Tab-separated table of C-alpha atoms in Angstrom:
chain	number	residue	atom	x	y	z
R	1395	UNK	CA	10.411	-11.428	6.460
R	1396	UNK	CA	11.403	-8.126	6.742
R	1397	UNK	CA	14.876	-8.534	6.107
R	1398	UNK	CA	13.945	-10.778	3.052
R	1399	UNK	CA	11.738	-7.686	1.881
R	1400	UNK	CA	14.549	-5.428	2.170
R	1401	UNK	CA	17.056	-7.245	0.308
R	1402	UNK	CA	14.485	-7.384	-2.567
R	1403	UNK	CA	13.274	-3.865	-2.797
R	1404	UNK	CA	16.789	-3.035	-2.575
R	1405	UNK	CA	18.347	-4.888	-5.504
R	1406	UNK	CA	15.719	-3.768	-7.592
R	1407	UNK	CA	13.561	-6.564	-8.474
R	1408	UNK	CA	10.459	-5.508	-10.027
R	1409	UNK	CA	6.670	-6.429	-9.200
R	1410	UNK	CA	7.475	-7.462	-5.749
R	1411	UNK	CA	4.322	-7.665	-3.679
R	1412	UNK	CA	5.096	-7.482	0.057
R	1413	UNK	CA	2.741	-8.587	2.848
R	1414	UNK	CA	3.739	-7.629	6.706
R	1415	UNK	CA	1.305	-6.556	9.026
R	1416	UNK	CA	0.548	-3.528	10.621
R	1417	UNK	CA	3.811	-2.222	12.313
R	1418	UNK	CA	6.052	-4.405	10.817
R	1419	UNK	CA	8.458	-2.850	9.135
R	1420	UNK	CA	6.735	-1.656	5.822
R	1421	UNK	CA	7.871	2.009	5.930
R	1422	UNK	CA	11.245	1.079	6.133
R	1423	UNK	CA	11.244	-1.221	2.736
R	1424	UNK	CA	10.760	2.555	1.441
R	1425	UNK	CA	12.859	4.700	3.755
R	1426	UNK	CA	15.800	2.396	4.093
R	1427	UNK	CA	17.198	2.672	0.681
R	1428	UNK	CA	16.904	5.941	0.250
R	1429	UNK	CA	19.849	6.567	2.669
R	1430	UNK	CA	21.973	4.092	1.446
R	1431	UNK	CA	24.520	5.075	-2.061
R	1432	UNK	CA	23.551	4.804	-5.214
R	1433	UNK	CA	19.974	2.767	-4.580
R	1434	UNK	CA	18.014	5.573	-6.781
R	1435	UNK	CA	14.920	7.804	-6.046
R	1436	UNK	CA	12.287	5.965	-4.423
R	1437	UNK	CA	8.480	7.538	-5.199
R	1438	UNK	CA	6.204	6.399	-2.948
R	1439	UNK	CA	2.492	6.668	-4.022
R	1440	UNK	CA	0.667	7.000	-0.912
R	1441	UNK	CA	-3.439	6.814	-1.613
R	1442	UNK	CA	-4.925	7.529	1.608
R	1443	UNK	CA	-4.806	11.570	2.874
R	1444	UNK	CA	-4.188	10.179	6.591
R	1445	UNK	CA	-0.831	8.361	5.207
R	1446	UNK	CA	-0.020	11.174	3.361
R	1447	UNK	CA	-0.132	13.613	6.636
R	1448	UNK	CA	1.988	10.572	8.724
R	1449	UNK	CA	4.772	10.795	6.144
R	1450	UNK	CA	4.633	13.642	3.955
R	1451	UNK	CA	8.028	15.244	4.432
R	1452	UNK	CA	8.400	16.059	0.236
R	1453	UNK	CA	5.705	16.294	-2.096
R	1454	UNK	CA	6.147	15.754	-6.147
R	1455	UNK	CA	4.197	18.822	-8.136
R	1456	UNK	CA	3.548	19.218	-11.883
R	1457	UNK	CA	7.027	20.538	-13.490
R	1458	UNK	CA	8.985	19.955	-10.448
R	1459	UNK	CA	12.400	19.849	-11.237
R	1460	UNK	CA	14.628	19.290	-8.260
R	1461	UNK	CA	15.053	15.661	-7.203
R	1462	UNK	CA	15.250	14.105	-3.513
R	1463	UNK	CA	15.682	10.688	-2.249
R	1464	UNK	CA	12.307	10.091	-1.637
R	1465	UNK	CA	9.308	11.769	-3.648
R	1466	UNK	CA	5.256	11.518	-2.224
R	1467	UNK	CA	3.029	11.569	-4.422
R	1468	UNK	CA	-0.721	11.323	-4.280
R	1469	UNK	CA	-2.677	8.210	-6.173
R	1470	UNK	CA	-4.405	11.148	-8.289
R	1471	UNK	CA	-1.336	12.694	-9.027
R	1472	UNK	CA	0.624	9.133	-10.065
R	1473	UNK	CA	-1.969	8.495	-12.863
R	1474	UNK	CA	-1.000	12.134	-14.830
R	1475	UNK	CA	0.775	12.417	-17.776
R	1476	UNK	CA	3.227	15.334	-16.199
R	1477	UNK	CA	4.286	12.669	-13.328
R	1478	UNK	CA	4.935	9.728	-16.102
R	1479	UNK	CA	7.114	12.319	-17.549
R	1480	UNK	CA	8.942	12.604	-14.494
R	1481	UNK	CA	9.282	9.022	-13.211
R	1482	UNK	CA	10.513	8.037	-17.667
R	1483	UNK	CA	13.034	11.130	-16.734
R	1484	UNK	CA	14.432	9.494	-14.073
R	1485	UNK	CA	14.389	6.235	-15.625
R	1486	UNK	CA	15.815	7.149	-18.611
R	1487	UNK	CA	18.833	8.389	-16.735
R	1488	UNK	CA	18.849	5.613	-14.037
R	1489	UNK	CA	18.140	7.565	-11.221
R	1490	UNK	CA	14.779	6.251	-10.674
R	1491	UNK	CA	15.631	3.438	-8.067
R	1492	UNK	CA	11.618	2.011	-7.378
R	1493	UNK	CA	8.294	2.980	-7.506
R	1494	UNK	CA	6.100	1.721	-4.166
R	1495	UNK	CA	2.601	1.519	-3.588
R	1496	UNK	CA	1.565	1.803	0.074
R	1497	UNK	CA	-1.633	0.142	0.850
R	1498	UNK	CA	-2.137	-1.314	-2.353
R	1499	UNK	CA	-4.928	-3.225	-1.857
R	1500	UNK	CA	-6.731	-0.046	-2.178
R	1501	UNK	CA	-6.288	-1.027	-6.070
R	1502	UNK	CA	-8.942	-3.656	-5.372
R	1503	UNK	CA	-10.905	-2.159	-2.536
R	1504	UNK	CA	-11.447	1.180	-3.917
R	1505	UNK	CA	-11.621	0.998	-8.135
R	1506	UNK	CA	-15.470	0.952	-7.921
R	1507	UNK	CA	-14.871	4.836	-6.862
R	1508	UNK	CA	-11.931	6.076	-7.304
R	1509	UNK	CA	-10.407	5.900	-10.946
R	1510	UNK	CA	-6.948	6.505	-10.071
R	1511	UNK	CA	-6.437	3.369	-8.362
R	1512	UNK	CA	-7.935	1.770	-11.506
R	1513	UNK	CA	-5.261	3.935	-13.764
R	1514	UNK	CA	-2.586	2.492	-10.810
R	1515	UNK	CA	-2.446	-0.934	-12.789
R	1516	UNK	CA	-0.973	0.504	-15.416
R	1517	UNK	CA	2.065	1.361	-14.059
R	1518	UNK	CA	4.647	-1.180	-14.280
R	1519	UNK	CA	7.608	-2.038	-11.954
R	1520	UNK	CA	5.816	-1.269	-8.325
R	1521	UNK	CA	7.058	-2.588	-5.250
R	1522	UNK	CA	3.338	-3.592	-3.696
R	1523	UNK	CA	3.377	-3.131	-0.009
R	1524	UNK	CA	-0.005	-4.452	1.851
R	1525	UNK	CA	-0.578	-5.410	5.065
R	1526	UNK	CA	-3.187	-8.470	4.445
R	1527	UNK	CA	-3.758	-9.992	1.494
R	1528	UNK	CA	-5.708	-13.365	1.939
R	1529	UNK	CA	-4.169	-16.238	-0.377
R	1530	UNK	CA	-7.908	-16.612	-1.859
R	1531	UNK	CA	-7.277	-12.746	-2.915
R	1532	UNK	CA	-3.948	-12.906	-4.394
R	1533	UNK	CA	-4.461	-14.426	-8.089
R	1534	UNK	CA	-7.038	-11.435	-8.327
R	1535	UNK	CA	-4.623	-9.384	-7.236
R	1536	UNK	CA	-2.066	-10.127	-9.364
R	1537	UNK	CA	-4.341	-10.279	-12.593
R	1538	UNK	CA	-5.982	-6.935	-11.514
R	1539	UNK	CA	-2.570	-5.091	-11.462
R	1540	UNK	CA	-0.526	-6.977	-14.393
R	1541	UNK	CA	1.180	-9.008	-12.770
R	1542	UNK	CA	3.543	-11.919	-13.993
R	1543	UNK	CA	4.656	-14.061	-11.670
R	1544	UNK	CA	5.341	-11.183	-9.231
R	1545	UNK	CA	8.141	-11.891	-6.300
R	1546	UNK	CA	5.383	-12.580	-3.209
R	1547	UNK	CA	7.046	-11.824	0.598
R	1548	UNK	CA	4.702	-13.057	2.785
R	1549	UNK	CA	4.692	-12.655	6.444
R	1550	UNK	CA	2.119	-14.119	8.878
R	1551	UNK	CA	-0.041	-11.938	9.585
R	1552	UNK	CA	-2.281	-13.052	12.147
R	1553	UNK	CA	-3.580	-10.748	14.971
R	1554	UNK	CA	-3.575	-12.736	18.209
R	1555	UNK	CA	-5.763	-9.874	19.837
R	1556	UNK	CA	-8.524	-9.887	17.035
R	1557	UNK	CA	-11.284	-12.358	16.990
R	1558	UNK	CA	-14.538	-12.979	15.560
R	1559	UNK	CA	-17.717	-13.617	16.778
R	1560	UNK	CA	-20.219	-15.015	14.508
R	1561	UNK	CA	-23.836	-15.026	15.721
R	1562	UNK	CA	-27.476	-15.306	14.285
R	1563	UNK	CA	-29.893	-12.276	14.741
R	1564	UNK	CA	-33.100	-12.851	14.038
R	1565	UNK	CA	-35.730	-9.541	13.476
R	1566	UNK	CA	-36.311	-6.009	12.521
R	1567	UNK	CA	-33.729	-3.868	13.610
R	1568	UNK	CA	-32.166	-6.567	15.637
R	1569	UNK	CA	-28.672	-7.074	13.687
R	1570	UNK	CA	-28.520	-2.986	14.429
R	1571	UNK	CA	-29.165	-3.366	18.261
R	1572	UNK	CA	-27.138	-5.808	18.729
R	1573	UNK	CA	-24.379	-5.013	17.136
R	1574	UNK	CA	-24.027	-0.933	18.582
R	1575	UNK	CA	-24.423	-3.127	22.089
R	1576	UNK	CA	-21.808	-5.546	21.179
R	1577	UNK	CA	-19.810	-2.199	20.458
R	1578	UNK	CA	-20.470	-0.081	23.322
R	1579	UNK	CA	-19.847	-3.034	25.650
R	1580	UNK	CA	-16.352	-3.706	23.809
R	1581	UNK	CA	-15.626	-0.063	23.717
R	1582	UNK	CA	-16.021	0.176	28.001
R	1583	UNK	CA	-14.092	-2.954	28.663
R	1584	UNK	CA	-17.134	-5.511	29.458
């Protein structure tokens, strides 16, 4: 799937919403093209401050005028008028290649408290890149962010060394007990 992925961020194709799990590949659908000739600037919106210390190599400020391959920006930062500026700017003279949103279910998870991922949706052209997205999510998904009839890459994506454990607790306090001894015996190999 990854290769699929690739060949679709790289010839352009807009609202593309790619699902590969967790260390498969979905870094590269971002760092790949900006290597290769004439693919354009890629910004990469990266919403969580942990991401943003993993990759953060180049990061776009207000009035910045020098371009690079690949420009970080912060979800806050994304929903500004001075960084619309800047990504029309490149469009306008076809150097802007793709905008990607890493972890972009955070537009669903986190709108209830943080307004920039609500101001997100209103950015058009994004390559999505998520690493679950349940089918019973995706229409929501898709209606939450604009979306018409968006190019879906789906890998599988299930974990062979998670499982769940479903179990009635009866009692004050119980769920609580039970669960931090569920943890602590997970946590020391039990």
């Amino acid at each position: 799937m990854q290769e699929r992925a690739m060949i679709t961020v790289i010839s352009g194709t807009e609202q593309v919403v790619i699902v590969l799990g967790t260390r498969e590949g979905k870094s590269m659908l971002f760092m790949l093209p900006c290597i290769l000739f004439d693919t354009g600037i890629t910004i990469l919106i990266l919403p969580l401050v942990s991401l943003r210390g993993d990759l953060l190599r180049r990061v776009w400020t207000p009035h910045e005028t020098r371009t690079a391959p690949l420009v970080f920006i912060s979800a806050e930062a994304a929903g500004t008028k001075a960084f619309r500026a800047y990504a029309y700017k490149l469009a306008a003279t076809s150097d802007l290649g793709r905008i990607v949103l890493d972890e972009a279910h955070f537009i669903m998870t986190a709108s209830e408290y943080r307004a920039a991922m609500v101001d997100l949706a209103l950015i058009r052209g994004f390559v999505y890149l998520i690493a679950t997205l349940p089918p019973t999510l995706q229409a929501q998904f898709e209606v939450q962010n604009n979306l018409i009839n968006p190019k879906i890459i789906c890998a599988l994506i299930n974990r062979r060394n998670l499982f769940y454990i479903i179990e009635r607790v009866t009692g004050p306090r119980r769920l609580l007990e039970k669960g931090a001894r569920r943890a602590k015996d997970a946590w020391e190999g039990s």
